[in-house]
Tab-separated table of C-alpha atoms in Angstrom:
chain	number	residue	atom	x	y	z
A	41	MET	CA	-18.375	37.312	-9.799
A	42	ASP	CA	-15.885	36.209	-7.417
A	43	ALA	CA	-16.810	35.835	-3.713
A	44	VAL	CA	-15.304	38.300	-1.619
A	45	VAL	CA	-12.665	37.279	0.876
A	46	GLU	CA	-12.946	38.544	4.299
A	47	PRO	CA	-9.304	39.397	5.383
A	48	LYS	CA	-8.259	37.479	8.308
A	49	PRO	CA	-5.235	38.708	10.373
A	50	LEU	CA	-2.664	35.668	11.407
A	51	ASN	CA	-2.938	34.945	14.882
A	52	ARG	CA	0.485	34.394	16.909
A	53	THR	CA	0.836	30.672	15.909
A	54	GLN	CA	0.314	31.214	12.487
A	55	MET	CA	2.686	34.313	12.284
A	56	ALA	CA	5.722	32.053	13.799
A	57	ALA	CA	5.025	29.477	11.378
A	58	ARG	CA	4.995	31.927	8.336
A	59	VAL	CA	8.766	32.909	9.656
A	60	ALA	CA	9.591	29.446	10.094
A	61	ALA	CA	8.490	28.672	6.525
A	62	ASP	CA	11.697	30.955	5.618
A	63	ILE	CA	14.237	29.547	7.541
A	64	PRO	CA	16.634	26.769	5.619
A	65	GLU	CA	18.403	24.330	6.662
A	66	GLY	CA	22.078	24.950	8.153
A	67	TRP	CA	21.224	28.640	9.586
A	68	ILE	CA	22.590	29.245	13.166
A	69	VAL	CA	19.240	31.028	14.649
A	70	ASN	CA	18.629	33.246	17.796
A	71	LEU	CA	15.259	33.863	19.069
A	72	GLY	CA	13.811	36.494	20.869
A	73	ILE	CA	11.331	36.533	23.830
A	74	GLY	CA	7.496	36.111	22.723
A	75	ILE	CA	6.228	35.361	19.041
A	76	PRO	CA	9.659	34.549	17.893
A	77	THR	CA	10.240	31.757	20.538
A	78	LEU	CA	7.626	29.926	18.883
A	79	VAL	CA	8.926	30.273	15.556
A	80	ALA	CA	11.088	26.855	16.416
A	81	ASP	CA	7.945	24.748	16.943
A	82	HIS	CA	7.365	25.065	13.098
A	83	VAL	CA	10.654	23.956	12.033
A	84	PRO	CA	10.216	20.289	11.377
A	85	GLU	CA	13.172	18.528	13.288
A	86	ASP	CA	14.452	16.849	10.155
A	87	ARG	CA	15.099	20.588	8.795
A	88	GLU	CA	18.168	20.576	10.834
A	89	VAL	CA	18.385	24.584	11.997
A	90	ILE	CA	20.456	25.613	14.992
A	91	PHE	CA	18.936	27.214	17.674
A	92	HIS	CA	21.136	29.522	19.740
A	93	SER	CA	20.537	31.250	23.245
A	94	GLU	CA	22.517	33.967	24.644
A	95	ASN	CA	22.992	32.595	27.888
A	96	GLY	CA	25.254	30.112	25.847
A	97	VAL	CA	23.324	27.170	24.958
A	98	ILE	CA	24.019	26.096	21.296
A	99	GLY	CA	21.574	23.799	19.684
A	100	VAL	CA	18.620	24.479	21.639
A	101	GLY	CA	15.727	21.828	21.517
A	102	PRO	CA	12.033	21.770	21.747
A	103	ALA	CA	10.502	22.381	25.240
A	104	PRO	CA	10.481	19.555	27.669
A	105	ALA	CA	7.944	17.616	29.026
A	106	GLU	CA	6.422	18.946	32.571
A	107	ASP	CA	8.037	16.140	34.394
A	108	ALA	CA	11.314	15.882	32.129
A	109	ARG	CA	12.912	19.424	32.798
A	110	ASP	CA	16.183	19.933	33.381
A	111	PRO	CA	17.091	22.535	36.627
A	112	TRP	CA	20.096	23.082	34.723
A	113	LEU	CA	18.980	23.927	31.114
A	114	ILE	CA	16.787	27.190	30.509
A	115	ASN	CA	17.058	29.844	27.460
A	116	ALA	CA	17.379	33.293	27.637
A	117	GLY	CA	13.832	33.915	28.305
A	118	LYS	CA	14.423	31.864	31.319
A	119	GLN	CA	12.022	28.728	30.298
A	120	HIS	CA	13.316	25.245	30.199
A	121	VAL	CA	14.348	23.748	27.346
A	122	THR	CA	16.418	20.659	25.948
A	123	LEU	CA	19.713	20.697	24.083
A	124	ARG	CA	19.334	18.814	20.666
A	125	THR	CA	22.268	16.093	19.456
A	126	GLY	CA	24.751	17.789	18.493
A	127	GLY	CA	24.537	20.936	21.021
A	128	ALA	CA	26.941	22.678	22.806
A	129	TYR	CA	27.484	24.843	25.714
A	130	VAL	CA	29.532	28.063	26.014
A	131	HIS	CA	30.272	30.892	28.188
A	132	HIS	CA	28.600	34.350	27.740
A	133	ALA	CA	31.561	36.027	26.220
A	134	ASP	CA	31.856	33.507	23.708
A	135	SER	CA	27.895	33.458	23.099
A	136	PHE	CA	28.189	37.161	22.292
A	137	ALA	CA	31.341	36.817	20.071
A	138	LEU	CA	29.042	34.164	18.259
A	139	ILE	CA	26.311	36.926	18.041
A	140	ARG	CA	28.981	39.986	16.987
A	141	GLY	CA	31.140	37.886	14.943
A	142	GLY	CA	28.813	37.115	12.199
A	143	HIS	CA	28.458	33.734	12.885
A	144	LEU	CA	24.588	34.119	13.392
A	145	ASP	CA	22.466	33.718	9.797
A	146	LEU	CA	19.322	35.059	11.618
A	147	CYS	CA	18.215	36.483	14.565
A	148	VAL	CA	14.043	37.028	14.677
A	149	LEU	CA	13.035	39.723	17.408
A	150	GLY	CA	9.912	41.311	18.338
A	151	ALA	CA	9.507	45.011	18.219
A	152	PHE	CA	7.369	48.476	19.313
A	153	GLU	CA	8.332	49.846	16.198
A	154	VAL	CA	10.401	49.509	12.962
A	155	ALA	CA	11.146	52.546	10.760
A	156	GLU	CA	11.428	52.602	6.897
A	157	ASN	CA	15.292	53.024	7.316
A	158	GLY	CA	15.497	49.994	9.064
A	159	ASP	CA	15.726	51.154	12.715
A	160	ILE	CA	14.153	49.184	15.551
A	161	ALA	CA	13.066	49.993	18.969
A	162	ASN	CA	12.251	47.156	20.981
A	163	TRP	CA	14.076	47.532	24.345
A	164	SER	CA	12.402	50.409	26.254
A	165	THR	CA	9.022	52.755	25.908
A	166	GLY	CA	11.191	55.835	27.528
A	167	ALA	CA	9.150	55.719	30.714
A	168	ASN	CA	11.424	56.674	33.241
A	169	GLU	CA	9.819	55.392	36.362
A	170	LYS	CA	10.762	51.775	35.434
A	171	ALA	CA	14.576	50.512	35.771
A	172	PRO	CA	15.026	49.778	31.908
A	173	ALA	CA	16.275	46.617	30.603
A	174	VAL	CA	18.207	45.696	27.429
A	175	GLY	CA	19.563	42.288	27.498
A	176	GLY	CA	20.830	41.098	24.457
A	177	ALA	CA	19.041	42.787	22.163
A	178	MET	CA	21.447	45.761	21.101
A	179	ASP	CA	23.993	42.922	20.588
A	180	LEU	CA	21.448	40.767	18.434
A	181	ALA	CA	20.257	43.553	16.517
A	182	ALA	CA	23.810	44.844	15.741
A	183	GLY	CA	25.504	41.445	15.369
A	184	ALA	CA	23.441	39.084	13.270
A	185	ARG	CA	23.771	38.954	9.754
A	186	ARG	CA	20.025	39.078	9.089
A	187	LEU	CA	17.634	41.051	11.173
A	188	TRP	CA	13.880	40.068	11.086
A	189	VAL	CA	11.296	41.231	13.223
A	190	VAL	CA	7.665	39.768	13.973
A	191	MET	CA	5.344	41.757	15.148
A	192	GLU	CA	1.165	42.708	15.261
A	193	HIS	CA	1.024	45.575	12.319
A	194	THR	CA	-0.391	48.098	14.818
A	195	THR	CA	-0.815	48.707	18.196
A	196	LYS	CA	-3.722	47.467	20.391
A	197	ASP	CA	-5.169	50.887	20.194
A	198	GLY	CA	-4.251	50.866	16.381
A	199	ARG	CA	-1.307	52.960	16.108
A	200	PRO	CA	1.040	51.857	13.396
A	201	ARG	CA	4.022	50.298	14.332
A	202	LEU	CA	5.897	50.721	10.666
A	203	VAL	CA	6.827	54.046	11.034
A	204	ARG	CA	8.958	56.998	9.269
A	205	ARG	CA	10.973	57.214	12.242
A	206	CYS	CA	10.656	55.359	15.596
A	207	SER	CA	9.688	57.573	18.446
A	208	TYR	CA	10.570	55.096	21.324
A	209	PRO	CA	14.440	54.261	22.289
A	210	LEU	CA	16.317	52.951	19.580
A	211	THR	CA	17.889	49.197	19.845
A	212	ALA	CA	19.814	49.530	16.701
A	213	LEU	CA	20.284	51.620	13.590
A	214	GLY	CA	19.228	50.541	10.249
A	215	ALA	CA	19.210	46.792	11.469
A	216	VAL	CA	15.681	45.059	10.175
A	217	LYS	CA	15.649	43.690	6.726
A	218	ARG	CA	12.336	41.937	6.875
A	219	ILE	CA	9.251	42.411	8.841
A	220	TYR	CA	6.474	39.767	9.268
A	221	THR	CA	3.172	40.932	10.568
A	222	ASN	CA	-0.055	39.673	11.094
A	223	LEU	CA	-0.849	41.326	7.903
A	224	ALA	CA	1.991	41.185	5.653
A	225	VAL	CA	5.329	40.398	4.757
A	226	ILE	CA	7.823	43.550	4.388
A	227	ASP	CA	11.378	43.474	3.403
A	228	VAL	CA	13.210	46.618	4.354
A	229	GLU	CA	14.941	48.066	1.280
A	230	PRO	CA	17.228	51.388	0.672
A	231	ARG	CA	13.819	52.751	-0.918
A	232	GLY	CA	11.648	51.918	2.445
A	233	PHE	CA	9.036	49.332	2.988
A	234	VAL	CA	8.555	46.588	-0.067
A	235	VAL	CA	5.503	44.569	0.441
A	236	ARG	CA	5.924	41.078	-0.403
A	237	GLU	CA	2.743	39.335	0.879
A	238	MET	CA	-0.488	40.253	1.774
A	239	ILE	CA	-3.119	37.915	3.702
A	240	PRO	CA	-5.819	37.009	1.396
A	241	GLY	CA	-8.443	39.484	0.695
A	242	LEU	CA	-6.330	42.393	1.863
A	243	THR	CA	-5.498	45.435	-0.082
A	244	LEU	CA	-2.781	47.793	-0.464
A	245	GLU	CA	-4.772	50.925	0.106
A	246	ALA	CA	-5.968	48.882	3.393
A	247	LEU	CA	-2.531	47.905	4.712
A	248	GLN	CA	-1.162	51.706	3.961
A	249	ALA	CA	-3.859	52.721	6.094
A	250	ARG	CA	-2.212	50.595	8.952
A	251	SER	CA	1.164	51.963	8.558
A	252	GLU	CA	2.732	55.459	8.767
A	253	ALA	CA	5.339	55.102	6.514
A	254	ARG	CA	5.011	54.757	2.847
A	255	LEU	CA	4.489	51.040	1.257
A	256	HIS	CA	5.663	49.891	-1.883
A	257	LEU	CA	5.057	47.238	-4.155
A	258	PRO	CA	8.044	45.165	-5.791
A	259	ALA	CA	9.814	46.707	-8.521
B	261	MET	CA	50.642	22.027	48.314
B	262	ILE	CA	48.367	24.200	46.590
B	263	ASP	CA	44.805	23.985	48.619
B	264	LYS	CA	42.592	26.949	48.126
B	265	PHE	CA	39.603	25.057	50.000
B	266	VAL	CA	38.440	27.205	52.338
B	267	ARG	CA	35.820	25.984	55.279
B	268	GLY	CA	33.031	28.427	55.243
B	269	THR	CA	31.534	31.209	53.364
B	270	ALA	CA	32.724	33.755	55.827
B	271	GLU	CA	36.260	32.359	55.399
B	272	ALA	CA	35.705	32.626	51.577
B	273	LEU	CA	34.951	36.192	51.908
B	274	ALA	CA	37.684	37.489	54.461
B	275	GLY	CA	38.957	40.644	52.878
B	276	VAL	CA	36.494	41.648	50.852
B	277	ARG	CA	35.992	45.304	51.997
B	278	SER	CA	33.262	48.084	51.464
B	279	GLY	CA	33.389	50.027	48.251
B	280	ALA	CA	34.742	46.594	46.328
B	281	THR	CA	33.264	46.001	42.567
B	282	ILE	CA	31.775	42.401	43.035
B	283	LEU	CA	31.161	40.362	39.649
B	284	ILE	CA	28.475	37.749	40.416
B	285	GLY	CA	27.729	35.066	37.951
B	286	GLY	CA	24.671	33.254	37.149
B	287	PHE	CA	22.122	33.894	34.720
B	288	GLY	CA	18.177	33.448	36.068
B	289	GLN	CA	18.807	30.980	38.808
B	290	VAL	CA	21.246	28.565	37.047
B	291	GLY	CA	24.898	28.609	38.198
B	292	THR	CA	24.312	31.683	40.468
B	293	PRO	CA	26.856	31.494	43.780
B	294	ASN	CA	23.828	31.487	46.169
B	295	ALA	CA	25.578	30.820	49.500
B	296	LEU	CA	28.103	33.133	48.782
B	297	ILE	CA	25.636	36.021	47.790
B	298	GLU	CA	23.712	34.999	51.223
B	299	ALA	CA	27.271	35.502	52.675
B	300	LEU	CA	27.551	38.982	51.237
B	301	SER	CA	24.298	40.426	52.827
B	302	GLU	CA	25.372	39.431	56.088
B	303	ALA	CA	28.784	40.703	55.803
B	304	ASP	CA	29.542	44.322	57.043
B	305	LEU	CA	30.063	45.721	53.787
B	306	ARG	CA	28.704	49.178	52.075
B	307	ASP	CA	29.038	51.032	48.906
B	308	LEU	CA	29.537	47.918	46.704
B	309	THR	CA	29.310	47.951	43.155
B	310	VAL	CA	27.823	44.789	42.019
B	311	VAL	CA	28.263	43.601	38.137
B	312	CYS	CA	25.344	40.782	37.911
B	313	ASN	CA	22.937	40.198	34.494
B	314	ASN	CA	19.937	40.511	36.780
B	315	ALA	CA	19.285	42.480	39.800
B	316	GLY	CA	17.407	39.956	42.095
B	317	THR	CA	13.974	38.715	42.932
B	318	GLY	CA	11.917	38.879	45.852
B	319	THR	CA	13.479	39.528	49.107
B	320	HIS	CA	16.404	36.858	49.321
B	321	GLY	CA	20.125	36.648	47.318
B	322	LEU	CA	21.088	39.721	45.517
B	323	ALA	CA	17.489	41.435	46.382
B	324	ARG	CA	18.635	40.639	49.920
B	325	VAL	CA	22.117	42.442	49.450
B	326	MET	CA	20.451	45.506	48.127
B	327	ALA	CA	17.603	45.551	51.012
B	328	GLU	CA	20.551	45.350	53.572
B	329	GLY	CA	21.733	48.801	52.011
B	330	ARG	CA	25.053	47.041	50.887
B	331	VAL	CA	25.063	48.290	47.336
B	332	ARG	CA	25.484	51.680	45.867
B	333	LYS	CA	25.623	50.822	42.311
B	334	ILE	CA	24.386	47.916	40.319
B	335	ILE	CA	25.917	47.064	36.547
B	336	CYS	CA	23.762	44.681	34.931
B	337	SER	CA	22.034	44.427	31.496
B	338	PHE	CA	18.263	43.165	32.570
B	339	PRO	CA	17.506	44.428	36.050
B	340	ARG	CA	13.726	44.208	35.638
B	341	SER	CA	12.112	40.829	35.966
B	342	ALA	CA	8.868	39.289	37.661
B	343	GLY	CA	9.536	39.950	41.402
B	344	SER	CA	12.327	42.442	41.013
B	345	VAL	CA	10.743	44.598	43.497
B	346	VAL	CA	13.532	45.516	45.850
B	347	LEU	CA	15.785	47.255	42.761
B	348	GLU	CA	12.257	49.002	41.696
B	349	GLU	CA	11.916	50.500	44.713
B	350	LEU	CA	15.635	51.559	45.572
B	351	TYR	CA	15.803	53.055	42.047
B	352	LYS	CA	12.529	55.233	42.082
B	353	GLU	CA	13.725	56.514	45.724
B	354	GLY	CA	17.104	57.227	43.957
B	355	LYS	CA	18.779	55.080	46.802
B	356	ILE	CA	20.639	52.857	43.952
B	357	GLU	CA	23.025	53.948	40.943
B	358	LEU	CA	21.821	51.663	37.904
B	359	GLU	CA	24.076	51.052	34.678
B	360	ILE	CA	22.317	49.304	32.076
B	361	VAL	CA	24.716	47.507	29.680
B	362	PRO	CA	24.061	45.214	26.810
B	363	GLN	CA	24.606	42.054	27.887
B	364	GLY	CA	27.248	41.239	25.214
B	365	THR	CA	29.043	44.502	26.022
B	366	MET	CA	29.014	43.483	29.713
B	367	ALA	CA	30.291	40.197	28.908
B	368	GLU	CA	32.952	41.526	26.781
B	369	ARG	CA	34.115	44.792	29.270
B	370	MET	CA	35.171	41.643	31.828
B	371	ARG	CA	36.611	39.304	28.957
B	372	ALA	CA	38.592	42.556	28.033
B	373	ALA	CA	39.624	42.895	31.756
B	374	SER	CA	40.923	39.265	31.952
B	375	ALA	CA	43.051	39.994	29.136
B	376	GLY	CA	44.573	42.996	29.762
B	377	LEU	CA	43.099	45.185	27.220
B	378	PRO	CA	41.657	48.454	28.559
B	379	ALA	CA	39.254	49.372	26.154
B	380	PHE	CA	37.746	47.908	22.603
B	381	TYR	CA	35.249	48.811	19.578
B	382	THR	CA	31.764	47.196	19.285
B	383	PRO	CA	28.642	47.573	16.881
B	384	THR	CA	26.396	47.351	19.767
B	385	GLY	CA	24.304	50.151	20.944
B	386	LEU	CA	25.945	52.637	18.074
B	387	GLY	CA	23.225	55.361	17.937
B	388	THR	CA	21.115	54.398	21.127
B	389	ALA	CA	20.741	56.115	24.450
B	390	LEU	CA	23.291	53.452	25.800
B	391	ALA	CA	26.000	54.774	23.705
B	392	GLU	CA	25.390	58.409	24.427
B	393	GLY	CA	28.452	60.217	25.073
B	394	LYS	CA	30.715	57.330	24.223
B	395	GLU	CA	33.437	57.720	21.402
B	396	THR	CA	32.871	56.390	18.321
B	397	ARG	CA	35.168	55.303	15.379
B	398	GLU	CA	34.802	54.458	11.835
B	399	PHE	CA	36.687	50.824	10.768
B	400	ASP	CA	36.179	49.400	7.079
B	401	GLY	CA	33.018	51.833	6.684
B	402	ARG	CA	31.294	50.560	9.675
B	403	THR	CA	31.225	52.855	13.255
B	404	TYR	CA	31.769	51.155	16.117
B	405	VAL	CA	31.331	52.283	19.959
B	406	LEU	CA	34.312	52.552	22.376
B	407	GLU	CA	33.919	50.590	25.466
B	408	ARG	CA	35.880	50.345	28.567
B	409	ALA	CA	37.063	47.134	30.017
B	410	LEU	CA	35.519	46.099	33.510
B	411	ARG	CA	37.341	44.863	36.330
B	412	GLY	CA	36.211	43.333	39.283
B	413	ASP	CA	37.873	43.384	42.768
B	414	VAL	CA	36.382	40.372	43.654
B	415	ALA	CA	34.072	37.567	41.532
B	416	LEU	CA	31.948	35.338	43.305
B	417	VAL	CA	31.142	32.171	40.803
B	418	GLU	CA	29.404	29.121	41.218
B	419	ALA	CA	31.409	25.529	39.675
B	420	TRP	CA	30.018	22.272	39.414
B	421	GLN	CA	33.073	20.556	40.141
B	422	ALA	CA	36.316	22.167	41.418
B	423	ASP	CA	39.871	20.480	42.856
B	424	ARG	CA	42.368	22.131	45.399
B	425	TRP	CA	44.027	23.813	42.846
B	426	GLY	CA	41.006	25.632	41.869
B	427	ASN	CA	40.400	24.175	38.697
B	428	LEU	CA	36.467	24.408	37.532
B	429	THR	CA	34.157	22.787	35.453
B	430	TYR	CA	30.273	23.906	35.141
B	431	ARG	CA	27.079	22.544	34.512
B	432	LYS	CA	25.193	23.179	31.288
B	433	ALA	CA	23.459	26.890	31.424
B	434	GLY	CA	25.209	26.937	34.758
B	435	ARG	CA	28.808	28.044	32.781
B	436	ASN	CA	26.954	31.611	31.724
B	437	PHE	CA	29.028	34.461	32.826
B	438	ASN	CA	30.967	32.199	35.945
B	439	PRO	CA	34.430	31.739	33.657
B	440	VAL	CA	34.741	35.209	32.381
B	441	MET	CA	33.768	36.796	35.514
B	442	ALA	CA	36.676	34.378	36.976
B	443	MET	CA	39.094	35.853	34.727
B	444	ALA	CA	38.203	39.232	35.453
B	445	ALA	CA	38.807	39.807	38.985
B	446	GLU	CA	41.628	40.319	41.747
B	447	LEU	CA	40.043	37.990	43.943
B	448	THR	CA	37.878	35.075	42.490
B	449	ILE	CA	35.944	32.985	44.812
B	450	ALA	CA	34.197	29.531	43.673
B	451	GLN	CA	31.375	27.826	45.134
B	452	THR	CA	31.699	24.554	43.992
B	453	GLN	CA	28.606	21.618	44.065
B	454	HIS	CA	31.141	18.805	43.852
B	455	VAL	CA	34.778	18.591	45.009
B	456	ALA	CA	37.076	16.583	42.746
B	457	GLU	CA	40.590	15.263	43.601
B	458	LEU	CA	43.497	16.698	41.758
B	459	GLY	CA	43.757	14.840	38.681
B	460	ALA	CA	40.422	13.464	38.598
B	461	LEU	CA	39.215	16.424	36.284
B	462	ASP	CA	39.835	15.817	32.395
B	463	PRO	CA	42.506	18.362	31.475
B	464	GLU	CA	40.325	18.752	28.185
B	465	ALA	CA	37.384	19.444	30.087
B	466	ILE	CA	38.294	21.938	32.670
B	467	VAL	CA	36.581	25.511	31.709
B	468	THR	CA	38.167	27.415	34.230
B	469	PRO	CA	41.724	26.438	35.238
B	470	GLY	CA	42.614	27.155	38.622
B	471	VAL	CA	45.057	29.977	37.948
B	472	PHE	CA	42.254	32.247	37.720
B	473	VAL	CA	40.625	30.965	41.459
B	474	ASP	CA	41.883	32.280	44.761
B	475	ARG	CA	39.512	30.259	46.968
B	476	VAL	CA	37.150	27.463	46.936
B	477	VAL	CA	34.335	26.488	49.547
B	478	HIS	CA	32.409	23.290	48.683
B	479	ILE	CA	28.507	23.834	48.997
B	480	PRO	CA	26.400	21.370	47.754
B	481	TYR	CA	23.830	23.747	47.166
B	482	GLY	CA	21.395	21.198	45.160
B	483	GLU	CA	19.891	21.790	41.964
B	484	PRO	CA	18.290	25.102	40.963
B	485	ASP	CA	14.404	25.221	42.100
B	486	LEU	CA	12.444	24.107	39.480
B	487	GLY	CA	9.408	25.206	41.367
B	488	LYS	CA	9.990	28.770	41.797
B	489	PRO	CA	9.948	31.303	38.627
B	490	LEU	CA	13.197	31.310	37.087
B	491	TYR	CA	14.282	34.992	36.836
């Protein structure tokens, strides 16, 4: 009899590495704040992927050592970064022309919720007491040729993030193509969520129990 | 002889009126015209509309301009960050009007103004709260949102180098909103880290030609602070 494998959810680093494995050489990629930012650490430097940051940095390189930080070089998350050989600077209008104009092969964002029709909610919880902030999320979600989301499969208190319709304010309509969670890789197709991959030992039933929208298996 | 240099920030801001719309460059602490913002907080001005990506942190810079009660409305993409206490407070008390604009839409609204275009269609924000009440139109099977141009009465920018014609270069991520804002205002005022002789800047490397710049003030402000949180 086979040993029963206890499902072990991926941690943040493993989730980032899983996304990185699917990014081919030559793509222009924008990474959002949080787990998406970690993705760059898992793309080997000899696989030439060009990372873009909204504040006009094309060709973002690895984070600098503490004592080698350049005060003039930050990314959209206001972290210090480097520019890799071949990189370039542009102003904000050109940076977002790159985003909206179909020049971004991929954007990876975090999210509160993704709906089975590809809607994404990631900028506001709808609470009124705080000044809302959107940054470049709506431009990226609407403009990138592909939008992938990386997020925990459920909230901290266990509520599903893969939903039939988003309950939080929307960032973009029908934009998400693929979701990487700590439990699975899921494509968004016309018929809804299609499970491409699950962590070892996890059953479709168990994954479904953690998702609000219906999950499908590949045809 | 064309010479756009002025002697200090007070002279740089001369003629700026209450009620003006002021575009302020910078992203995080990089490329921010700090000396001009400080002068703005000390000038006798009220009811300003400020367009800036962030809404100030702590009690200095733009936060101080707001704390002095000079700002009626702020147009920005990302007001909330660690230390944006002044804005949070004014917003909660209803003492400041806040217009949230997607970052790329904000840049493009100013670019359109600079290019003489009154409005443009964008895919950004369609179906979201930020497009509510805005006209939409379908082109080639996709629906777009109509956004209006955003022109400033004044733009405050930070350059790395400037010459007496007002030709500007920027440093690394310090470029950000500065070039597009410089082009989108009636009165563009640049604070520059370095002064170049006319002819010393490589024409291939000038990012903002002097035709878009009205006044230049030399402020060797120094590097963005590495120690402070960069918001």
